[in-house]
């Protein structure tokens, strides 16, 4: 069995191509890109980002490949993934 | 699509893995389910970039070598008795999961999550839980910020701070909200024998001293501020009841505030199944009632690990093993004598770990004042944006428990289903009725009724799996 090399590939963050590594979460990619506010709340339009980091609080919601309300902290990147932040339900 | 197993273990953290291994070793056909992409839970998080064939430690290695069928990326969103009452049906959601899994026996090992503490500005991006920071460091090998301020109670913060320093992040300070007194020295005798834990603690301590990270006893973050994200935090000295001391406030620049005030058990499935629960504040609140073999009040349902009461990874391993052995005996794979002998062997370790967990719990429970930092305009239910002021008005209008508050305000109706705001609202009810911090008052405020799905799901998932009407 050969050692798995750390694969890199491109995803799109708000329309911009970003190089990521296999196994990274969407949240990690966004934070590395300096994006801390992932969405705005429905009523007060307040910025929200990662809170619990383990997938139970549903704060870190972004749109992934067109699917809204996807938890960034438990979603792993895939080649060509389209990530959009700043949504407001 | 309905799969069958003798034993289904929900949650592949230390408790679940230990249970699955013990049962499988006795020959039980075991399925181990986890919502994450790999087993290990929060405690056993490995680097996402780890080589496939790198030797894994201990139980993860044993799991890989065992006949346990591991189903990752699988959320258990409901659990129901089968129509004939002889087995349990789990409702599943995941890319490779069948819609349903029927098992004669269930071992629930659903783990825990960080206790949320509310204060003005806590919803700003940049305020995270210590466990969340730890998850980033362990799995993603990055620090989720640059300049960290840690505020909380107990040893987890020290471990997180040490890892942050190792990752090259700046740790502005570690604020420990408690101030252990002399009477606690006697309690520390419980540490006798916990050599590896003490050694680990010492390592962290040395790393933090070398990095000159300030450590303050009796302080906490009371506010966070910033335009769009955290830029600075207010820290205060606390009195014996956890209340900020007037005039002690200082402002500290930070881009990330990590709050670590202990853990809360994930009891959605045990409550959904109708298991009897007791209010045990020292274990994190409402926890399933269990016997010496980790059985709940529902026949064929066991509960182990932090999900059944906060106690740490070592305790989780032992409880998991005991339940796995008992389940194997129930399923006829182990003789009474063999099971009894094996379970008896676990008792000294069980007692020792429970004593240690009780020590930590007693020393590091957040004082009542920490639950009263919010202002009237501070959001308490983050999902539905319900403020403290609105909740207070609901209590004044007669809401006596968290479900009544939910009915009046929508608090608890959002995506997280009350995981984050539940305990906070129970404590607000107690405080508003003049009994702040009183365990009896907090208990009577109750917890949100658990209803399926216990995680938000696409509607088609429920529609796809519906094959029959579930009668009364």
Coordinates of C-alpha atoms in Angstrom, one line a residue:
Chain A
X1 CA 0.0 0.0 0.0
X2 CA 1.4 3.3 -0.9
X3 CA 1.3 6.3 1.3
X4 CA -1.5 8.7 0.3
X5 CA 0.0 12.0 -0.9
X6 CA -1.7 15.1 0.4
X7 CA -3.8 15.9 -2.7
X8 CA -4.5 19.5 -3.5
X9 CA -7.3 20.8 -5.7
X10 CA -9.2 23.9 -6.5
X11 CA -12.5 25.0 -5.0
X12 CA -14.4 28.2 -5.5
X13 CA -15.1 30.6 -2.7
X14 CA -17.5 33.4 -3.6
X15 CA -16.4 33.0 -7.2
X16 CA -12.6 33.0 -6.6
X17 CA -10.5 29.9 -7.1
X18 CA -8.8 28.7 -3.9
X19 CA -6.3 25.8 -3.6
X20 CA -7.2 23.4 -0.8
X21 CA -6.0 20.1 0.5
X22 CA -7.9 16.8 0.7
X23 CA -9.5 16.5 4.2
X24 CA -9.9 20.1 4.9
X25 CA -13.3 21.4 6.0
X26 CA -15.0 24.2 4.3
X27 CA -14.8 26.2 7.6
X28 CA -11.0 25.8 7.7
X29 CA -10.7 26.9 4.1
X30 CA -12.9 30.0 4.8
X31 CA -11.0 30.9 7.9
X32 CA -7.7 30.5 6.1
X33 CA -9.1 32.9 3.4
X34 CA -9.8 35.5 6.2
X35 CA -13.5 35.0 6.0
X36 CA -14.9 34.8 9.6
X37 CA -18.5 35.9 9.0
X38 CA -20.2 33.1 7.1
X39 CA -23.7 34.3 6.9
X40 CA -26.2 36.9 8.2
X41 CA -29.2 36.1 10.4
X42 CA -32.8 36.2 9.1
X43 CA -34.2 38.8 11.4
X44 CA -31.5 41.2 12.5
X45 CA -29.0 40.6 9.7
X46 CA -26.2 39.9 12.2
X47 CA -23.0 38.2 11.1
X48 CA -22.4 34.7 12.3
X49 CA -19.5 32.3 11.9
X50 CA -18.1 29.2 13.6
X51 CA -19.2 28.7 17.2
X52 CA -19.2 25.1 18.3
X53 CA -16.9 23.7 15.6
X54 CA -18.3 20.2 15.8
X55 CA -21.6 20.4 13.9
X56 CA -24.2 20.9 16.6
X57 CA -24.9 24.6 16.7
X58 CA -25.8 25.2 13.0
X59 CA -24.2 28.7 13.0
X60 CA -21.5 28.1 10.3
X61 CA -24.0 27.7 7.5
X62 CA -22.9 28.3 3.9
X63 CA -24.1 27.3 0.5
X64 CA -22.2 24.4 -1.0
X65 CA -22.8 23.4 -4.6
X66 CA -26.1 25.2 -4.5
X67 CA -27.3 23.5 -1.3
X68 CA -28.0 26.2 1.3
X69 CA -27.6 25.8 5.1
X70 CA -24.7 23.4 4.9
X71 CA -22.5 23.3 8.0
X72 CA -19.1 24.4 7.0
X73 CA -17.3 22.8 10.0
X74 CA -18.4 19.3 9.2
X75 CA -18.3 19.5 5.4
X76 CA -15.1 18.3 3.7
X77 CA -13.9 20.0 0.5
X78 CA -14.1 18.2 -2.8
X79 CA -12.5 19.2 -6.2
X80 CA -14.5 21.9 -7.9
X81 CA -16.7 22.6 -4.9
X82 CA -18.6 25.9 -5.1
X83 CA -18.7 27.6 -1.8
X84 CA -20.8 30.8 -1.2
X85 CA -21.0 32.8 2.0
X86 CA -23.0 35.7 3.2
X87 CA -26.4 34.1 2.7
X88 CA -29.4 35.4 4.7
X89 CA -32.5 33.2 4.9
Chain B
X1 CA -34.2 -0.2 2.5
X2 CA -34.0 -1.8 5.9
X3 CA -30.8 -3.3 7.3
X4 CA -30.7 -5.6 10.3
X5 CA -28.0 -6.0 13.0
X6 CA -27.9 -7.7 16.4
X7 CA -26.3 -4.7 18.0
X8 CA -26.2 -1.1 16.8
X9 CA -23.8 1.3 18.5
X10 CA -24.5 5.0 18.0
X11 CA -21.4 7.1 18.2
X12 CA -17.8 6.1 17.4
X13 CA -16.0 8.0 20.1
X14 CA -14.1 6.1 22.9
X15 CA -17.3 4.7 24.5
X16 CA -18.8 3.5 21.3
X17 CA -15.7 2.0 19.9
X18 CA -15.0 0.2 23.2
X19 CA -18.6 -1.2 23.3
X20 CA -18.5 -2.3 19.7
X21 CA -15.1 -4.1 20.2
X22 CA -16.2 -5.9 23.4
X23 CA -19.4 -7.1 21.7
X24 CA -17.8 -8.1 18.4
X25 CA -15.1 -10.0 20.3
X26 CA -17.8 -12.2 21.7
X27 CA -19.2 -12.7 18.3
X28 CA -22.0 -10.2 18.2
X29 CA -22.9 -8.9 14.7
X30 CA -22.2 -5.2 15.4
X31 CA -22.8 -2.0 13.4
X32 CA -21.0 1.1 14.7
X33 CA -22.5 4.4 13.4
X34 CA -21.0 7.9 13.4
X35 CA -22.0 11.2 11.9
X36 CA -18.4 12.2 11.2
X37 CA -16.3 10.9 8.3
X38 CA -14.0 8.8 10.5
X39 CA -14.3 7.1 13.9
X40 CA -12.7 8.5 17.0
X41 CA -15.2 11.1 18.1
X42 CA -14.0 14.4 19.5
X43 CA -11.4 12.8 21.7
X44 CA -9.9 10.7 19.0
X45 CA -9.8 13.2 16.2
X46 CA -7.0 12.5 13.8
X47 CA -5.5 14.7 11.3
X48 CA -7.6 14.8 8.2
X49 CA -4.5 14.6 6.1
X50 CA -3.1 11.5 7.9
X51 CA -1.8 8.8 5.6
X52 CA -4.1 6.0 5.0
X53 CA -1.8 3.2 6.1
X54 CA -0.2 4.9 9.1
X55 CA -0.5 2.7 12.1
X56 CA -3.3 4.1 14.3
X57 CA -3.2 4.1 18.0
X58 CA -4.9 1.6 20.3
X59 CA -8.6 1.3 19.8
X60 CA -8.8 2.8 16.3
X61 CA -6.3 0.1 15.2
X62 CA -8.3 -2.6 16.9
X63 CA -11.5 -1.3 15.3
X64 CA -9.9 -1.4 11.9
X65 CA -8.9 -5.0 12.5
X66 CA -12.3 -6.1 13.9
X67 CA -15.4 -7.4 12.2
X68 CA -17.4 -4.4 13.4
X69 CA -19.2 -2.8 10.5
X70 CA -18.4 0.8 10.7
X71 CA -20.8 3.3 9.0
X72 CA -19.4 6.8 8.9
X73 CA -21.1 10.0 7.6
X74 CA -24.3 8.6 9.0
X75 CA -26.6 10.6 11.1
X76 CA -29.1 8.8 13.4
X77 CA -32.0 11.1 13.3
X78 CA -34.6 9.0 15.1
X79 CA -34.9 5.8 17.1
X80 CA -38.2 3.9 17.6
X81 CA -39.4 0.6 18.9
X82 CA -40.3 -1.8 16.1
X83 CA -44.0 -2.6 15.7
X84 CA -43.6 -5.9 17.6
X85 CA -41.6 -4.2 20.3
X86 CA -38.9 -6.8 20.1
X87 CA -36.2 -4.6 18.5
X88 CA -35.2 -1.0 17.8
X89 CA -35.4 0.9 14.5
X90 CA -32.9 3.6 13.8
X91 CA -33.7 6.2 11.2
X92 CA -30.5 7.1 9.2
X93 CA -29.3 9.8 6.9
X94 CA -26.1 9.8 5.0
X95 CA -24.5 9.3 1.5
X96 CA -24.1 5.5 2.0
X97 CA -26.7 4.8 4.7
X98 CA -29.8 2.8 4.3
X99 CA -32.9 4.6 5.4
X100 CA -33.4 2.4 8.4
X101 CA -31.4 0.0 10.6
X102 CA -33.1 -2.5 12.9
X103 CA -31.2 -3.8 15.8
X104 CA -32.2 -6.0 18.7
X105 CA -29.9 -4.1 21.1
X106 CA -28.8 -0.4 21.1
X107 CA -25.8 1.1 22.8
X108 CA -26.0 4.9 22.7
X109 CA -22.6 6.6 22.9
X110 CA -23.6 10.0 21.6
X111 CA -21.0 12.1 23.3
X112 CA -21.1 15.7 24.4
X113 CA -20.6 19.3 23.3
X114 CA -19.3 22.5 24.9
X115 CA -21.5 24.2 27.4
X116 CA -22.5 27.6 25.9
X117 CA -22.3 30.6 28.2
X118 CA -23.9 33.8 26.9
X119 CA -22.6 37.4 27.2
X120 CA -22.9 40.5 25.2
X121 CA -21.2 39.9 21.9
X122 CA -21.0 36.1 22.2
X123 CA -22.7 35.7 18.8
X124 CA -20.0 37.7 17.0
X125 CA -17.8 35.7 14.5
X126 CA -14.7 35.0 16.5
X127 CA -16.4 33.8 19.7
X128 CA -16.0 30.0 19.6
X129 CA -16.0 27.1 22.0
X130 CA -12.8 25.7 23.3
X131 CA -13.9 22.3 22.0
X132 CA -14.3 23.8 18.6
X133 CA -10.9 25.3 18.7
X134 CA -9.6 21.9 19.7
X135 CA -11.4 20.3 16.7
X136 CA -9.7 22.7 14.3
X137 CA -6.3 22.1 15.8
X138 CA -6.6 18.3 15.9
X139 CA -8.3 17.7 12.6
X140 CA -7.4 20.6 10.4
X141 CA -4.0 21.4 12.0
X142 CA -4.8 25.1 11.9
X143 CA -5.5 27.6 14.6
X144 CA -8.9 29.1 13.7
X145 CA -7.7 32.6 14.4
X146 CA -4.5 34.6 15.3
X147 CA -4.9 36.2 18.7
X148 CA -6.7 34.0 21.3
X149 CA -8.3 34.8 24.6
X150 CA -9.4 31.8 26.5
X151 CA -12.1 32.0 29.2
X152 CA -13.6 29.1 31.0
X153 CA -13.2 26.5 33.8
X154 CA -11.1 23.4 34.0
X155 CA -8.1 21.7 32.4
X156 CA -9.4 21.6 28.8
X157 CA -8.4 25.3 28.3
X158 CA -4.8 24.6 29.3
X159 CA -4.6 21.7 26.8
X160 CA -6.1 23.9 24.0
X161 CA -3.8 26.8 24.9
X162 CA -0.7 24.5 24.7
X163 CA -1.8 23.3 21.3
X164 CA -2.4 26.8 20.1
X165 CA 1.1 27.8 21.2
X166 CA 2.4 24.8 19.4
X167 CA 0.5 25.8 16.2
X168 CA 2.1 29.2 16.3
X169 CA -0.9 31.2 17.5
X170 CA -0.7 34.0 20.0
X171 CA -2.5 33.2 23.3
X172 CA -3.3 36.5 25.0
X173 CA -4.3 34.9 28.3
X174 CA -6.0 31.9 29.9
X175 CA -8.8 33.0 32.2
X176 CA -9.9 30.4 34.8
X177 CA -13.2 31.5 36.3
X178 CA -12.9 29.5 39.4
X179 CA -10.5 30.1 42.2
X180 CA -9.9 26.8 44.0
X181 CA -9.6 27.3 47.7
X182 CA -7.8 25.5 50.5
X183 CA -10.7 23.1 51.1
X184 CA -10.2 21.8 47.6
X185 CA -6.7 20.5 48.5
X186 CA -8.3 17.5 50.2
X187 CA -10.2 16.7 47.0
X188 CA -6.9 16.7 45.1
X189 CA -6.0 13.4 46.8
X190 CA -8.3 11.9 44.2
X191 CA -5.4 12.6 41.7
X192 CA -3.4 9.9 43.4
X193 CA -2.8 7.3 40.8
X194 CA -3.7 9.5 37.9
X195 CA 0.0 9.7 36.9
X196 CA -0.4 9.9 33.1
X197 CA -3.0 12.7 33.5
X198 CA -0.7 14.6 35.8
X199 CA 2.2 14.2 33.5
X200 CA 0.1 15.4 30.6
X201 CA -0.9 18.5 32.6
X202 CA 2.6 19.2 33.5
X203 CA 3.7 19.1 29.9
X204 CA 1.0 21.6 29.0
X205 CA 2.0 23.8 31.9
X206 CA 5.6 23.8 30.9
X207 CA 4.8 24.7 27.3
X208 CA 2.6 27.6 28.5
X209 CA 5.2 28.9 30.9
X210 CA 7.9 28.8 28.2
X211 CA 5.6 30.8 25.9
X212 CA 4.9 33.2 28.8
X213 CA 1.1 32.8 28.5
X214 CA -0.6 34.7 31.4
X215 CA -2.9 32.5 33.5
X216 CA -5.4 34.2 35.7
X217 CA -7.6 32.7 38.4
X218 CA -11.0 34.2 39.1
X219 CA -11.3 36.1 35.8
X220 CA -13.6 35.7 32.8
X221 CA -14.6 37.3 29.5
X222 CA -17.8 39.3 30.1
X223 CA -18.2 41.0 26.7
X224 CA -17.0 40.8 23.2
X225 CA -16.9 43.7 20.7
X226 CA -16.1 44.3 17.1
X227 CA -17.4 45.5 13.8
X228 CA -18.6 42.3 12.1
X229 CA -16.3 40.1 14.1
X230 CA -14.4 40.0 17.4
X231 CA -11.8 42.7 17.8
X232 CA -11.6 43.1 21.6
X233 CA -13.1 41.6 24.7
X234 CA -13.9 42.9 28.2
X235 CA -12.5 40.8 31.0
X236 CA -13.5 41.1 34.7
X237 CA -12.5 39.8 38.0
X238 CA -15.2 37.6 39.5
X239 CA -16.5 37.3 43.1
X240 CA -17.1 34.0 44.8
X241 CA -20.5 33.6 43.1
X242 CA -19.1 34.2 39.6
X243 CA -20.3 37.8 39.3
X244 CA -18.1 40.5 37.7
X245 CA -16.6 42.8 40.4
X246 CA -17.5 46.4 39.6
X247 CA -14.5 48.4 38.5
X248 CA -12.3 45.5 37.6
X249 CA -13.1 45.5 33.9
X250 CA -10.3 45.7 31.4
X251 CA -10.3 45.6 27.6
X252 CA -8.1 43.2 25.8
X253 CA -7.5 43.0 22.0
X254 CA -8.2 39.6 20.5
X255 CA -9.6 38.2 17.3
X256 CA -10.8 34.9 18.8
X257 CA -12.5 34.3 22.2
X258 CA -12.6 30.6 23.1
X259 CA -15.1 29.8 25.9
X260 CA -14.6 26.5 27.7
X261 CA -17.0 26.0 30.6
X262 CA -17.4 22.3 30.5
X263 CA -19.5 19.9 28.5
X264 CA -23.2 19.0 28.1
X265 CA -24.3 15.4 27.3
X266 CA -26.1 14.8 24.0
X267 CA -29.2 13.0 25.3
X268 CA -31.6 13.6 22.4
X269 CA -31.8 9.8 21.5
X270 CA -32.2 8.6 25.1
X271 CA -34.9 11.1 25.6
X272 CA -36.6 10.4 22.3
X273 CA -36.7 6.7 23.3
X274 CA -38.4 7.5 26.5
X275 CA -35.6 6.4 28.8
X276 CA -36.0 7.6 32.3
X277 CA -33.7 10.6 33.1
X278 CA -32.4 12.1 36.3
X279 CA -31.2 15.6 36.8
X280 CA -27.6 15.4 37.8
X281 CA -25.9 18.8 37.6
X282 CA -22.5 17.2 38.3
X283 CA -22.9 15.1 35.2
X284 CA -24.1 18.0 33.0
X285 CA -27.8 18.0 33.6
X286 CA -30.5 15.5 32.6
X287 CA -28.8 12.1 32.0
X288 CA -30.3 8.7 31.4
X289 CA -30.8 6.6 34.5
X290 CA -28.6 3.5 34.3
X291 CA -27.9 0.3 36.2
X292 CA -24.5 -1.1 36.9
X293 CA -24.3 -2.6 33.4
X294 CA -25.1 0.7 31.7
X295 CA -28.7 -0.3 30.9
X296 CA -31.3 2.4 30.6
X297 CA -34.9 2.0 31.7
X298 CA -35.8 0.8 28.1
X299 CA -35.1 -2.9 27.6
X300 CA -32.3 -3.5 25.1
X301 CA -31.0 0.1 25.3
X302 CA -27.7 0.9 26.9
X303 CA -26.1 4.4 27.3
X304 CA -22.4 5.0 27.8
X305 CA -19.7 7.7 27.8
X306 CA -20.1 11.4 27.9
X307 CA -23.5 11.2 26.3
X308 CA -24.8 9.5 29.4
X309 CA -23.1 11.8 31.8
X310 CA -19.8 13.8 31.5
X311 CA -16.9 11.8 32.7
X312 CA -14.1 11.9 30.2
X313 CA -12.5 9.5 27.8
X314 CA -11.0 7.0 30.2
X315 CA -14.4 6.5 31.9
X316 CA -16.0 6.2 28.5
X317 CA -13.8 3.3 27.5
X318 CA -14.7 1.4 30.6
X319 CA -18.4 2.0 30.4
X320 CA -18.4 1.1 26.7
X321 CA -16.7 -2.2 27.5
X322 CA -19.1 -3.0 30.2
X323 CA -22.1 -2.4 28.0
X324 CA -20.6 -4.3 25.1
X325 CA -20.1 -7.3 27.4
X326 CA -23.6 -7.1 28.9
X327 CA -25.1 -6.8 25.4
X328 CA -23.1 -9.9 24.3
X329 CA -24.5 -11.8 27.3
X330 CA -28.0 -10.6 26.5
X331 CA -27.7 -11.8 22.9
X332 CA -26.5 -15.2 24.1
X333 CA -22.9 -14.8 22.9
X334 CA -21.3 -14.8 26.4
X335 CA -22.1 -17.0 29.3
X336 CA -23.3 -15.5 32.5
X337 CA -20.1 -16.5 34.3
X338 CA -17.8 -15.1 31.6
X339 CA -19.7 -11.8 31.4
X340 CA -19.8 -11.4 35.2
X341 CA -16.1 -12.1 35.5
X342 CA -15.2 -9.6 32.7
X343 CA -17.5 -6.9 34.0
X344 CA -16.2 -7.4 37.5
X345 CA -12.7 -6.8 36.3
X346 CA -13.7 -3.3 35.1
X347 CA -15.1 -2.2 38.5
X348 CA -11.9 -0.8 40.2
X349 CA -11.1 1.3 37.1
X350 CA -14.7 2.4 36.8
X351 CA -14.8 3.6 40.4
X352 CA -11.4 5.4 40.0
X353 CA -12.5 7.2 36.9
X354 CA -15.9 8.2 38.3
X355 CA -14.1 9.6 41.4
X356 CA -11.8 11.6 39.1
X357 CA -14.7 12.9 37.0
X358 CA -16.6 13.9 40.2
X359 CA -13.5 15.8 41.3
X360 CA -13.3 17.8 38.1
X361 CA -17.0 18.4 38.2
X362 CA -16.9 19.7 41.7
X363 CA -13.9 21.9 41.2
X364 CA -14.8 23.4 37.9
X365 CA -18.6 23.8 37.7
X366 CA -19.2 27.4 36.5
X367 CA -20.6 29.6 39.3
X368 CA -24.1 31.0 39.0
X369 CA -22.9 34.5 38.1
X370 CA -21.4 33.2 34.8
X371 CA -25.0 32.5 33.7
X372 CA -26.0 36.1 34.3
X373 CA -23.6 38.0 32.1
X374 CA -26.2 38.7 29.3
X375 CA -28.0 41.9 29.0
X376 CA -31.7 42.2 27.9
X377 CA -30.6 42.8 24.3
X378 CA -28.2 39.8 24.3
X379 CA -29.4 37.0 22.0
X380 CA -29.9 33.8 24.0
X381 CA -31.5 31.5 21.4
X382 CA -29.0 32.1 18.6
X383 CA -30.9 30.3 15.9
X384 CA -34.2 32.3 16.4
X385 CA -32.5 35.4 17.7
X386 CA -34.5 35.5 20.9
X387 CA -33.1 37.9 23.4
X388 CA -32.9 37.7 27.2
X389 CA -35.5 40.5 27.5
X390 CA -38.0 38.5 25.4
X391 CA -37.4 35.4 27.5
X392 CA -37.7 37.3 30.7
X393 CA -41.1 38.7 29.6
X394 CA -42.3 35.2 28.8
X395 CA -41.4 34.0 32.3
X396 CA -43.1 37.1 33.7
X397 CA -46.1 36.1 31.7
X398 CA -46.2 32.7 33.3
X399 CA -43.9 30.4 31.3
X400 CA -42.6 28.0 34.0
X401 CA -40.5 25.6 31.9
X402 CA -38.3 25.7 28.8
X403 CA -41.1 24.2 26.6
X404 CA -43.5 27.0 27.6
X405 CA -40.9 29.6 26.9
X406 CA -40.4 27.9 23.5
X407 CA -44.1 28.1 22.8
X408 CA -44.2 31.8 23.6
X409 CA -41.0 33.0 22.0
X410 CA -39.8 30.4 19.4
X411 CA -36.6 30.0 21.5
X412 CA -35.5 26.4 20.9
X413 CA -37.3 26.0 17.6
X414 CA -34.3 26.7 15.4
X415 CA -31.8 24.5 13.7
X416 CA -29.8 23.4 16.7
X417 CA -33.1 22.3 18.3
X418 CA -32.3 23.9 21.6
X419 CA -28.9 22.3 22.2
X420 CA -27.3 25.7 22.6
X421 CA -30.0 27.6 24.5
X422 CA -31.6 24.9 26.6
X423 CA -29.6 25.0 29.7
X424 CA -29.3 28.8 29.5
X425 CA -33.1 29.2 29.4
X426 CA -33.6 26.8 32.3
X427 CA -31.2 28.9 34.3
X428 CA -32.9 32.1 33.3
X429 CA -36.2 30.7 34.5
X430 CA -34.7 29.8 37.8
X431 CA -33.1 33.3 38.1
X432 CA -36.3 35.1 37.2
X433 CA -38.2 33.2 39.9
X434 CA -35.8 34.2 42.5
X435 CA -33.8 31.0 42.6
X436 CA -30.7 31.7 40.5
X437 CA -28.4 28.7 40.5
X438 CA -30.8 26.5 42.6
X439 CA -30.5 23.0 41.2
X440 CA -34.1 22.2 42.1
X441 CA -35.4 25.2 40.2
X442 CA -33.2 24.5 37.2
X443 CA -34.4 20.9 37.2
X444 CA -38.0 21.9 37.3
X445 CA -37.4 24.2 34.3
X446 CA -36.8 21.0 32.4
X447 CA -35.4 20.4 29.0
X448 CA -36.8 20.7 25.5
X449 CA -38.9 17.8 24.4
X450 CA -36.9 15.6 22.0
X451 CA -38.6 15.0 18.7
X452 CA -37.5 13.4 15.5
X453 CA -35.6 14.3 13.4
X454 CA -33.0 15.2 16.0
X455 CA -30.9 16.9 13.3
X456 CA -32.3 19.1 10.4
X457 CA -32.8 17.0 7.3
X458 CA -33.9 17.5 3.7
X459 CA -37.6 16.7 3.5
X460 CA -37.0 14.0 0.9
X461 CA -35.0 12.0 3.4
X462 CA -38.0 11.5 5.6
X463 CA -40.3 10.9 2.6
X464 CA -38.0 8.3 1.1
X465 CA -37.7 6.3 4.3
X466 CA -41.4 6.3 5.1
X467 CA -42.6 2.7 4.3
X468 CA -45.4 2.3 6.8
X469 CA -47.5 4.3 9.2
X470 CA -46.1 4.3 12.7
X471 CA -49.2 3.7 14.9
X472 CA -49.7 4.8 18.5

